[in-house]
Amino acid sequence: MSKHDKQEMIVRHKLFDRICHWFIVAVGLVTFLTGFSIFFPSFQWMGAIAGTPQLARFIHPIAGLMMCLPLMLLLARYYHHNKWEKNDLKWMLAIKDVMFENEEGIPPIGHYNPGQKVLFRTFVVTSIVLTVTGIMMWQPYFAPYFSGVVVGWAILLHAICALIMMIFVIVHFWMATWVEGSVAGMLYGKVSKAWCRKHHPLMLDEHSDVEKKH
Ligand code: HEM
């Protein structure tokens, strides 16, 4: 790894995507706290962020939409980086080397690793289901248009997807903070070429292709 590589920075996340991401994190926190306070009586204290339980109920669907719609936009913008690629299966089979950071055994991967791609797909499914079921159960505006049984199913699916999303966000947070330089990339937009060579080597090829075109 040359000194030049360590210093030379390349763009990994554009400003618009970074604003979108951190906006999702901020309203996502309000959504999860108010949502938990509504669903589980023992977690009612979490709704204190809204002031009263009534306000938590009022704010939750609005915050939920403010989280899910930008999330869908972000997912659409990142879709091209998350397609399955040739080395992804090999990378998954070498998961032991990945976990123990045994670099020689890890097949080179591109912009995102298969673990991130699985997370990406989970966010796609859960954000869509949470939005659709959330609208269906929204009292007093939309719920009256559906039968009690349908709303019951919507509530169950909503709770399951919220739990799945929460678990995956925890995994996402853990992975993001585990890989040094990753959060800085999402904050400031740039990562060093050395970082790419270590974590996403094929991204450098994509980057040089883009540079050649310009
Ligand atoms: C809890 C705090 C969070 C932190 C510290 C965090 C950190 C990050 C970082 C560092 C990246 C870039 C990863 C890379 O460059 O390889 C990223 C990407 C991303 N994050 Fe987060 N994130 C957080 C919460 C969330 C939440 C709540 C969501 C949505 C539910 C989310 C959705 C995404 C998506 C969709 C991407 C793009 C990943 C892809 O295209 O595969 N993040 N995050």
Coordinates of N, CA and C and ligand atoms in Angstrom, one line a residue:
M1 N 0.8 -1.2 0.0 CA 0.0 0.0 0.0 C 0.9 1.3 0.0
S2 N 0.8 2.1 -1.0 CA 1.7 3.2 -1.1 C 1.1 4.4 -0.3
K3 N 2.0 5.3 0.1 CA 1.7 6.5 0.9 C 0.6 7.3 0.1
H4 N 0.8 7.3 -1.3 CA 0.0 8.0 -2.2 C -1.5 7.5 -2.1
D5 N -1.6 6.2 -2.0 CA -2.9 5.5 -1.8 C -3.6 6.0 -0.5
K6 N -2.8 6.1 0.5 CA -3.4 6.5 1.8 C -4.0 7.9 1.8
Q7 N -3.3 8.8 1.0 CA -3.7 10.2 1.0 C -4.8 10.5 -0.1
E8 N -4.8 9.7 -1.2 CA -5.7 10.0 -2.3 C -7.1 9.6 -1.9
M9 N -8.0 10.6 -1.9 CA -9.4 10.3 -1.5 C -10.3 10.2 -2.8
I10 N -11.3 9.3 -2.7 CA -12.3 9.2 -3.8 C -13.7 9.3 -3.2
V11 N -14.6 9.8 -4.0 CA -16.0 10.0 -3.5 C -16.7 8.6 -3.4
R12 N -17.3 8.3 -2.2 CA -18.1 7.1 -2.1 C -19.6 7.4 -1.9
H13 N -19.9 8.5 -1.3 CA -21.3 8.9 -1.1 C -21.5 10.3 -1.4
K14 N -22.4 10.6 -2.3 CA -22.7 12.0 -2.8 C -23.4 12.8 -1.6
L15 N -23.3 14.1 -1.7 CA -23.9 15.0 -0.6 C -25.4 14.7 -0.4
F16 N -26.1 14.6 -1.5 CA -27.5 14.3 -1.5 C -27.8 13.0 -0.7
D17 N -27.1 12.0 -1.0 CA -27.3 10.7 -0.4 C -26.9 10.7 1.1
R18 N -25.9 11.5 1.4 CA -25.5 11.6 2.9 C -26.6 12.3 3.7
I19 N -27.1 13.4 3.1 CA -28.2 14.2 3.8 C -29.4 13.2 4.0
C20 N -29.7 12.5 2.9 CA -30.8 11.6 2.9 C -30.6 10.5 4.1
H21 N -29.4 9.9 4.1 CA -29.1 8.9 5.1 C -29.2 9.4 6.5
W22 N -28.6 10.5 6.8 CA -28.7 11.0 8.2 C -30.0 11.6 8.6
F23 N -30.8 12.0 7.6 CA -32.2 12.4 7.9 C -33.0 11.2 8.3
I24 N -32.8 10.1 7.5 CA -33.5 8.8 7.8 C -33.1 8.3 9.2
V25 N -31.8 8.5 9.6 CA -31.4 8.0 10.9 C -32.1 8.9 12.0
A26 N -32.2 10.2 11.8 CA -32.8 11.1 12.8 C -34.3 10.8 12.9
V27 N -35.1 10.8 11.8 CA -36.5 10.6 11.9 C -36.8 9.1 12.2
G28 N -35.9 8.2 11.9 CA -36.0 6.8 12.2 C -36.0 6.6 13.7
L29 N -35.2 7.4 14.4 CA -35.1 7.2 15.8 C -36.5 7.6 16.5
V30 N -37.0 8.7 16.0 CA -38.4 9.2 16.5 C -39.4 8.1 16.2
T31 N -39.3 7.6 14.9 CA -40.3 6.5 14.5 C -40.3 5.3 15.4
F32 N -39.0 4.8 15.7 CA -38.9 3.6 16.5 C -39.3 3.8 17.9
L33 N -38.9 5.0 18.5 CA -39.2 5.2 19.9 C -40.7 5.3 20.1
T34 N -41.4 6.1 19.2 CA -42.8 6.3 19.3 C -43.6 5.0 19.0
G35 N -43.1 4.2 18.0 CA -43.7 3.0 17.6 C -43.7 2.0 18.7
F36 N -42.5 1.8 19.3 CA -42.4 0.9 20.5 C -43.3 1.3 21.6
S37 N -43.4 2.6 21.8 CA -44.3 3.1 23.0 C -45.7 2.7 22.7
I38 N -46.1 2.7 21.4 CA -47.5 2.4 21.1 C -47.8 0.8 21.2
F39 N -46.8 0.1 20.6 CA -47.0 -1.4 20.5 C -46.9 -2.1 21.9
F40 N -45.9 -1.7 22.7 CA -45.6 -2.5 23.9 C -45.9 -1.6 25.1
P41 N -46.9 -1.9 25.9 CA -47.2 -1.1 27.1 C -46.0 -0.9 28.0
S42 N -45.2 -1.9 28.1 CA -44.0 -1.7 29.0 C -43.0 -0.7 28.5
F43 N -43.1 -0.4 27.2 CA -42.1 0.5 26.6 C -42.7 1.9 26.4
Q44 N -43.9 2.2 27.1 CA -44.6 3.4 26.9 C -43.7 4.7 27.2
W45 N -42.7 4.5 28.1 CA -41.8 5.6 28.5 C -41.0 6.1 27.3
M46 N -40.9 5.2 26.2 CA -40.1 5.7 25.1 C -40.8 6.8 24.3
G47 N -42.1 6.8 24.5 CA -42.9 7.9 23.8 C -42.7 9.2 24.3
A48 N -41.9 9.3 25.5 CA -41.7 10.6 26.1 C -41.1 11.6 25.1
I49 N -40.4 11.1 24.1 CA -39.8 12.0 23.1 C -40.8 12.9 22.4
A50 N -42.1 12.3 22.4 CA -43.2 13.1 21.8 C -43.9 14.0 22.8
G51 N -43.7 13.7 24.0 CA -44.4 14.5 25.1 C -45.5 13.7 25.8
T52 N -46.5 13.4 25.1 CA -47.6 12.6 25.7 C -47.9 11.3 24.8
P53 N -48.6 10.3 25.3 CA -48.9 9.1 24.5 C -49.7 9.5 23.3
Q54 N -50.6 10.5 23.4 CA -51.5 10.9 22.3 C -50.6 11.5 21.2
L55 N -49.7 12.3 21.6 CA -48.8 13.0 20.6 C -47.9 11.9 19.9
A56 N -47.5 10.9 20.7 CA -46.7 9.8 20.1 C -47.5 9.1 19.0
R57 N -48.7 8.9 19.3 CA -49.6 8.2 18.3 C -49.8 9.1 17.1
F58 N -49.9 10.4 17.3 CA -50.1 11.3 16.2 C -48.8 11.4 15.3
I59 N -47.6 11.5 16.0 CA -46.4 11.7 15.3 C -45.9 10.5 14.6
H60 N -46.1 9.3 15.2 CA -45.5 8.1 14.7 C -45.8 7.8 13.2
P61 N -47.0 7.9 12.6 CA -47.2 7.6 11.2 C -46.5 8.7 10.3
I62 N -46.5 10.0 10.8 CA -45.9 11.0 10.0 C -44.4 10.8 10.0
A63 N -43.8 10.5 11.1 CA -42.3 10.3 11.2 C -42.0 9.0 10.4
G64 N -42.9 8.0 10.4 CA -42.7 6.8 9.7 C -42.6 7.1 8.2
L65 N -43.5 7.9 7.7 CA -43.5 8.2 6.3 C -42.3 9.0 5.9
M66 N -41.9 10.0 6.9 CA -40.7 10.8 6.6 C -39.4 10.0 6.6
M67 N -39.5 8.8 7.2 CA -38.4 7.9 7.2 C -38.4 7.0 6.0
C68 N -39.5 6.4 5.7 CA -39.6 5.4 4.7 C -39.5 5.9 3.3
L69 N -40.1 7.1 3.0 CA -40.0 7.6 1.7 C -38.6 8.0 1.2
P70 N -37.8 8.8 2.1 CA -36.4 9.0 1.7 C -35.6 7.8 1.6
L71 N -36.0 6.8 2.5 CA -35.2 5.5 2.5 C -35.4 4.8 1.1
M72 N -36.7 4.8 0.6 CA -36.9 4.2 -0.7 C -36.2 4.9 -1.8
L73 N -36.1 6.3 -1.6 CA -35.3 7.0 -2.6 C -33.9 6.7 -2.6
L74 N -33.3 6.5 -1.4 CA -31.9 6.2 -1.2 C -31.6 4.8 -1.8
L75 N -32.6 3.9 -1.5 CA -32.4 2.5 -2.0 C -32.5 2.5 -3.5
A76 N -33.3 3.3 -4.1 CA -33.4 3.3 -5.6 C -32.1 3.9 -6.1
R77 N -31.5 4.9 -5.4 CA -30.3 5.5 -5.9 C -29.1 4.6 -5.7
Y78 N -29.1 3.6 -4.8 CA -28.0 2.7 -4.5 C -28.3 1.3 -5.1
Y79 N -29.4 1.2 -5.8 CA -29.7 -0.1 -6.4 C -28.6 -0.7 -7.3
H80 N -28.0 0.2 -8.2 CA -27.0 -0.3 -9.1 C -25.7 -0.9 -8.4
H81 N -25.5 -0.4 -7.2 CA -24.3 -0.9 -6.4 C -24.6 -2.2 -5.7
N82 N -25.9 -2.6 -5.7 CA -26.3 -3.8 -4.9 C -26.7 -5.0 -5.6
K83 N -26.4 -5.0 -6.9 CA -26.7 -6.2 -7.7 C -25.8 -7.3 -7.4
W84 N -26.3 -8.6 -7.5 CA -25.4 -9.7 -7.2 C -24.3 -9.7 -8.2
E85 N -23.0 -10.0 -7.8 CA -21.9 -10.1 -8.7 C -21.2 -11.4 -8.6
K86 N -20.3 -11.6 -9.6 CA -19.6 -12.9 -9.7 C -18.9 -13.4 -8.4
N87 N -18.2 -12.6 -7.7 CA -17.5 -13.0 -6.5 C -18.3 -13.1 -5.2
D88 N -19.6 -12.7 -5.3 CA -20.4 -12.6 -4.0 C -20.5 -13.9 -3.3
L89 N -20.8 -15.0 -4.1 CA -21.0 -16.3 -3.5 C -19.7 -16.8 -2.8
K90 N -18.6 -16.6 -3.6 CA -17.2 -17.0 -3.1 C -17.0 -16.2 -1.7
W91 N -17.4 -14.9 -1.7 CA -17.1 -14.1 -0.5 C -17.9 -14.7 0.7
M92 N -19.2 -15.1 0.4 CA -20.0 -15.6 1.5 C -19.5 -17.0 2.0
L93 N -18.9 -17.8 1.1 CA -18.4 -19.1 1.5 C -17.1 -18.8 2.3
A94 N -16.5 -17.6 2.1 CA -15.2 -17.4 2.8 C -15.5 -16.5 4.1
I95 N -16.7 -16.6 4.6 CA -17.2 -15.7 5.7 C -16.2 -15.8 6.9
K96 N -15.7 -17.0 7.1 CA -14.8 -17.2 8.3 C -13.5 -16.3 8.1
D97 N -13.0 -16.2 6.9 CA -11.8 -15.4 6.7 C -12.2 -13.9 6.9
V98 N -13.5 -13.6 6.5 CA -13.9 -12.2 6.6 C -14.0 -11.8 8.1
M99 N -14.6 -12.7 8.9 CA -14.8 -12.4 10.3 C -13.4 -12.3 11.0
F100 N -12.5 -13.2 10.6 CA -11.2 -13.2 11.3 C -10.2 -12.2 10.6
E101 N -10.7 -11.5 9.6 CA -9.8 -10.5 8.9 C -8.6 -11.1 8.3
N102 N -8.8 -12.4 7.8 CA -7.7 -13.1 7.1 C -7.7 -12.7 5.7
E103 N -7.0 -11.5 5.4 CA -7.2 -10.9 4.1 C -6.9 -11.7 2.8
E104 N -5.9 -12.6 3.0 CA -5.5 -13.4 1.8 C -6.6 -14.3 1.3
G105 N -7.5 -14.7 2.3 CA -8.6 -15.7 1.9 C -9.8 -15.0 1.4
I106 N -9.9 -13.6 1.4 CA -11.1 -13.0 1.1 C -11.2 -12.6 -0.4
P107 N -12.2 -13.1 -1.2 CA -12.2 -12.8 -2.6 C -12.5 -11.3 -2.8
P108 N -11.9 -10.6 -3.8 CA -12.2 -9.2 -4.0 C -13.6 -8.9 -4.3
I109 N -14.2 -7.9 -3.7 CA -15.6 -7.5 -4.0 C -15.6 -6.0 -4.4
G110 N -16.8 -5.6 -4.9 CA -16.9 -4.2 -5.4 C -17.5 -3.3 -4.4
H111 N -18.3 -2.4 -4.8 CA -18.8 -1.2 -4.0 C -19.4 -1.7 -2.7
Y112 N -20.2 -2.8 -2.7 CA -20.7 -3.3 -1.4 C -20.5 -4.8 -1.3
N113 N -20.3 -5.3 -0.1 CA -20.1 -6.7 0.1 C -21.4 -7.4 0.2
P114 N -21.5 -8.8 0.0 CA -22.8 -9.5 0.0 C -23.6 -9.3 1.3
G115 N -22.9 -9.1 2.4 CA -23.6 -8.9 3.7 C -24.4 -7.6 3.6
Q116 N -23.8 -6.5 3.0 CA -24.5 -5.3 2.9 C -25.6 -5.4 1.9
K117 N -25.4 -6.3 0.9 CA -26.4 -6.5 -0.1 C -27.7 -7.2 0.4
V118 N -27.4 -8.1 1.4 CA -28.6 -8.7 2.1 C -29.3 -7.7 2.9
L119 N -28.6 -6.9 3.6 CA -29.2 -5.8 4.4 C -30.0 -4.9 3.5
F120 N -29.4 -4.5 2.3 CA -30.1 -3.7 1.4 C -31.5 -4.3 1.0
R121 N -31.5 -5.6 0.7 CA -32.8 -6.2 0.3 C -33.8 -6.2 1.4
T122 N -33.2 -6.4 2.7 CA -34.1 -6.4 3.8 C -34.8 -5.0 4.0
F123 N -34.0 -4.0 3.8 CA -34.5 -2.6 3.9 C -35.5 -2.3 2.8
V124 N -35.3 -2.9 1.6 CA -36.3 -2.7 0.5 C -37.6 -3.3 0.9
V125 N -37.6 -4.6 1.3 CA -38.9 -5.3 1.7 C -39.5 -4.6 2.9
T126 N -38.8 -4.4 4.0 CA -39.4 -3.9 5.2 C -39.9 -2.4 5.0
S127 N -39.2 -1.6 4.2 CA -39.7 -0.2 4.1 C -41.0 -0.2 3.3
I128 N -41.1 -1.1 2.3 CA -42.4 -1.2 1.5 C -43.5 -1.7 2.4
V129 N -43.3 -2.8 3.1 CA -44.4 -3.4 3.9 C -44.8 -2.5 5.0
L130 N -43.8 -1.8 5.6 CA -44.1 -0.9 6.7 C -45.0 0.3 6.2
T131 N -44.6 0.8 5.1 CA -45.4 1.9 4.5 C -46.8 1.5 4.2
V132 N -47.0 0.4 3.4 CA -48.3 0.0 3.0 C -49.2 -0.4 4.2
T133 N -48.6 -1.2 5.1 CA -49.4 -1.7 6.3 C -49.7 -0.5 7.2
G134 N -48.7 0.4 7.3 CA -48.9 1.6 8.2 C -50.0 2.5 7.7
I135 N -50.1 2.7 6.4 CA -51.2 3.5 5.9 C -52.6 2.8 6.1
M136 N -52.6 1.4 5.9 CA -53.8 0.7 6.1 C -54.3 0.7 7.5
M137 N -53.4 0.9 8.5 CA -53.9 0.9 9.9 C -54.0 2.3 10.5
W138 N -53.8 3.3 9.7 CA -53.8 4.7 10.1 C -55.2 5.2 10.5
Q139 N -55.4 5.3 11.8 CA -56.7 5.8 12.3 C -56.6 7.4 12.4
P140 N -57.6 8.1 12.2 CA -58.9 7.7 11.7 C -59.0 7.9 10.1
Y141 N -57.8 8.0 9.5 CA -57.9 8.4 8.0 C -58.1 7.2 7.1
F142 N -57.3 6.2 7.2 CA -57.4 5.1 6.2 C -57.9 3.8 6.7
A143 N -57.7 3.5 8.0 CA -58.2 2.2 8.5 C -59.7 1.9 8.3
P144 N -60.6 3.0 8.4 CA -62.0 2.7 8.2 C -62.3 2.1 6.8
Y145 N -61.4 2.3 5.8 CA -61.7 1.7 4.5 C -61.4 0.2 4.4
F146 N -60.8 -0.4 5.5 CA -60.5 -1.8 5.5 C -61.3 -2.5 6.6
S147 N -61.5 -3.9 6.3 CA -62.2 -4.6 7.4 C -61.3 -4.9 8.6
G148 N -62.0 -5.2 9.7 CA -61.2 -5.4 10.9 C -60.1 -6.5 10.8
V149 N -60.5 -7.6 10.0 CA -59.5 -8.7 9.8 C -58.3 -8.2 9.0
V150 N -58.6 -7.4 8.0 CA -57.5 -6.9 7.2 C -56.6 -6.0 8.0
V151 N -57.2 -5.1 8.8 CA -56.4 -4.2 9.6 C -55.6 -5.1 10.6
G152 N -56.2 -6.1 11.2 CA -55.5 -7.0 12.1 C -54.2 -7.6 11.5
W153 N -54.4 -8.1 10.3 CA -53.2 -8.6 9.5 C -52.1 -7.6 9.3
A154 N -52.6 -6.4 8.9 CA -51.7 -5.3 8.7 C -50.9 -4.9 9.9
I155 N -51.6 -4.9 11.1 CA -50.9 -4.6 12.4 C -49.8 -5.7 12.7
L156 N -50.2 -7.0 12.4 CA -49.2 -8.0 12.7 C -48.0 -7.9 11.8
L157 N -48.2 -7.7 10.5 CA -47.1 -7.6 9.5 C -46.3 -6.4 9.9
H158 N -46.9 -5.3 10.3 CA -46.2 -4.0 10.6 C -45.3 -4.3 11.8
A159 N -45.8 -5.0 12.8 CA -44.9 -5.2 14.0 C -43.7 -6.2 13.6
I160 N -44.0 -7.2 12.8 CA -42.9 -8.1 12.4 C -41.9 -7.4 11.6
C161 N -42.3 -6.6 10.6 CA -41.3 -5.9 9.8 C -40.5 -4.9 10.6
A162 N -41.2 -4.2 11.6 CA -40.5 -3.2 12.4 C -39.4 -3.9 13.2
L163 N -39.7 -5.1 13.7 CA -38.7 -5.8 14.5 C -37.6 -6.3 13.6
I164 N -37.9 -6.8 12.4 CA -36.8 -7.2 11.5 C -35.9 -6.0 11.1
M165 N -36.6 -4.9 10.8 CA -35.8 -3.7 10.4 C -34.9 -3.3 11.6
M166 N -35.5 -3.3 12.8 CA -34.7 -2.8 13.9 C -33.4 -3.7 14.1
I167 N -33.7 -5.1 14.0 CA -32.5 -6.0 14.2 C -31.5 -5.7 13.1
F168 N -31.9 -5.5 11.9 CA -31.0 -5.3 10.8 C -30.3 -3.9 10.9
V169 N -31.0 -2.9 11.4 CA -30.3 -1.6 11.7 C -29.2 -1.8 12.7
I170 N -29.5 -2.6 13.7 CA -28.4 -2.9 14.7 C -27.2 -3.5 14.1
V171 N -27.5 -4.5 13.2 CA -26.4 -5.2 12.5 C -25.6 -4.2 11.6
H172 N -26.4 -3.4 10.9 CA -25.9 -2.4 10.0 C -25.0 -1.4 10.8
F173 N -25.4 -1.0 12.0 CA -24.7 -0.1 12.8 C -23.4 -0.7 13.3
W174 N -23.5 -2.0 13.6 CA -22.3 -2.7 14.1 C -21.3 -2.9 13.0
M175 N -21.8 -3.3 11.8 CA -20.9 -3.4 10.6 C -20.2 -2.1 10.3
A176 N -21.0 -1.0 10.3 CA -20.5 0.3 9.9 C -19.5 0.8 10.8
T177 N -19.7 0.5 12.1 CA -18.7 1.1 13.1 C -17.5 0.1 13.2
W178 N -17.7 -1.1 12.8 CA -16.6 -2.1 12.9 C -15.5 -1.8 11.9
V179 N -16.0 -1.4 10.7 CA -15.0 -1.1 9.6 C -14.6 0.3 9.7
E180 N -13.3 0.5 10.2 CA -12.8 1.9 10.4 C -12.9 2.7 9.1
G181 N -13.3 3.9 9.1 CA -13.4 4.8 7.9 C -14.7 4.8 7.2
S182 N -15.6 3.8 7.6 CA -16.8 3.6 6.9 C -17.8 4.8 7.3
V183 N -17.9 5.1 8.6 CA -18.8 6.1 9.1 C -18.3 7.5 8.6
A184 N -17.0 7.7 8.6 CA -16.4 8.9 8.1 C -16.8 9.1 6.6
G185 N -16.8 8.0 5.9 CA -17.2 8.0 4.4 C -18.6 8.5 4.3
M186 N -19.5 8.0 5.2 CA -20.9 8.5 5.1 C -21.1 9.9 5.6
L187 N -20.2 10.3 6.5 CA -20.3 11.7 7.0 C -19.7 12.7 6.0
Y188 N -18.5 12.4 5.5 CA -17.8 13.4 4.7 C -17.8 13.1 3.2
G189 N -18.3 11.9 2.8 CA -18.4 11.5 1.4 C -17.2 10.8 0.8
K190 N -16.0 11.0 1.4 CA -14.8 10.4 0.7 C -14.2 9.3 1.5
V191 N -13.5 8.4 0.8 CA -12.7 7.4 1.5 C -11.4 7.3 0.7
S192 N -10.3 6.8 1.4 CA -9.0 6.8 0.8 C -9.0 5.6 -0.2
K193 N -8.0 5.7 -1.1 CA -7.9 4.6 -2.1 C -7.4 3.3 -1.3
A194 N -6.6 3.6 -0.2 CA -6.1 2.5 0.6 C -7.3 1.7 1.2
W195 N -8.3 2.5 1.7 CA -9.5 1.9 2.3 C -10.2 1.0 1.3
C196 N -10.4 1.6 0.1 CA -11.1 0.8 -1.0 C -10.3 -0.5 -1.3
R197 N -9.0 -0.4 -1.4 CA -8.2 -1.6 -1.7 C -8.4 -2.6 -0.6
K198 N -8.5 -2.2 0.6 CA -8.6 -3.2 1.7 C -10.1 -3.8 1.8
H199 N -11.1 -2.9 1.6 CA -12.5 -3.4 1.9 C -13.3 -3.6 0.6
H200 N -13.1 -2.9 -0.4 CA -13.9 -3.0 -1.7 C -13.0 -2.8 -2.9
P201 N -12.0 -3.7 -3.1 CA -11.0 -3.5 -4.1 C -11.5 -3.3 -5.5
L202 N -12.6 -4.0 -5.9 CA -13.1 -3.8 -7.3 C -13.8 -2.4 -7.5
M203 N -14.1 -1.7 -6.4 CA -14.6 -0.4 -6.5 C -13.6 0.6 -7.2
L204 N -12.3 0.3 -7.0 CA -11.3 1.1 -7.6 C -11.4 1.0 -9.2
D205 N -11.7 -0.3 -9.7 CA -11.8 -0.5 -11.1 C -13.0 0.3 -11.6
E206 N -14.2 0.3 -10.9 CA -15.3 1.0 -11.3 C -15.0 2.5 -11.3
H207 N -14.2 3.0 -10.3 CA -13.9 4.4 -10.2 C -13.0 4.8 -11.4
S208 N -12.0 3.9 -11.7 CA -11.1 4.3 -12.8 C -11.9 4.3 -14.2
D209 N -12.9 3.4 -14.3 CA -13.7 3.4 -15.5 C -14.4 4.7 -15.7
V210 N -15.0 5.2 -14.5 CA -15.8 6.5 -14.6 C -14.8 7.6 -15.0
E211 N -13.6 7.6 -14.4 CA -12.6 8.6 -14.6 C -12.2 8.7 -16.1
K212 N -12.1 7.4 -16.7 CA -11.7 7.3 -18.1 C -12.8 8.0 -19.0
K213 N -14.1 7.7 -18.6 CA -15.2 8.2 -19.4 C -15.2 9.7 -19.5
H214 N -14.8 10.4 -18.3 CA -14.9 11.8 -18.3 C -13.7 12.6 -19.0
Ligands
HEM1 C1 -27.7 3.9 13.5 C2 -26.9 4.6 12.9 C3 -26.4 4.4 11.5 C4 -25.1 4.4 11.1 C5 -23.9 4.7 12.0 C6 -25.0 4.1 9.7 C7 -23.9 4.1 8.9 C8 -23.8 3.8 7.6 C9 -22.6 3.8 6.8 C10 -21.2 4.1 7.3 C11 -23.0 3.5 5.5 C12 -22.0 3.4 4.3 C13 -21.4 2.0 4.3 C14 -20.3 1.9 3.2 O1 -19.9 2.9 2.7 O2 -19.9 0.8 3.0 C15 -24.4 3.3 5.4 C16 -25.1 3.0 4.3 C17 -26.5 2.8 4.3 N1 -27.3 3.0 5.4 FE1 -26.8 3.4 7.3 N2 -26.3 3.9 9.2 C18 -27.2 4.0 10.3 C19 -28.5 3.9 10.2 C20 -29.3 3.5 9.1 C21 -30.7 3.4 9.1 C22 -31.6 3.5 10.3 C23 -31.0 3.0 7.8 C24 -32.4 2.7 7.3 C25 -33.2 1.9 7.9 C26 -29.8 3.0 7.0 C27 -29.8 2.7 5.7 C28 -28.6 2.7 4.9 C29 -28.6 2.4 3.5 C30 -29.8 2.0 2.7 C31 -27.2 2.5 3.1 C32 -26.7 2.2 1.7 C33 -26.2 0.7 1.8 C34 -26.3 -0.1 0.5 O3 -26.6 0.5 -0.5 O4 -26.1 -1.3 0.6 N3 -28.8 3.3 7.9 N4 -24.9 3.5 6.7

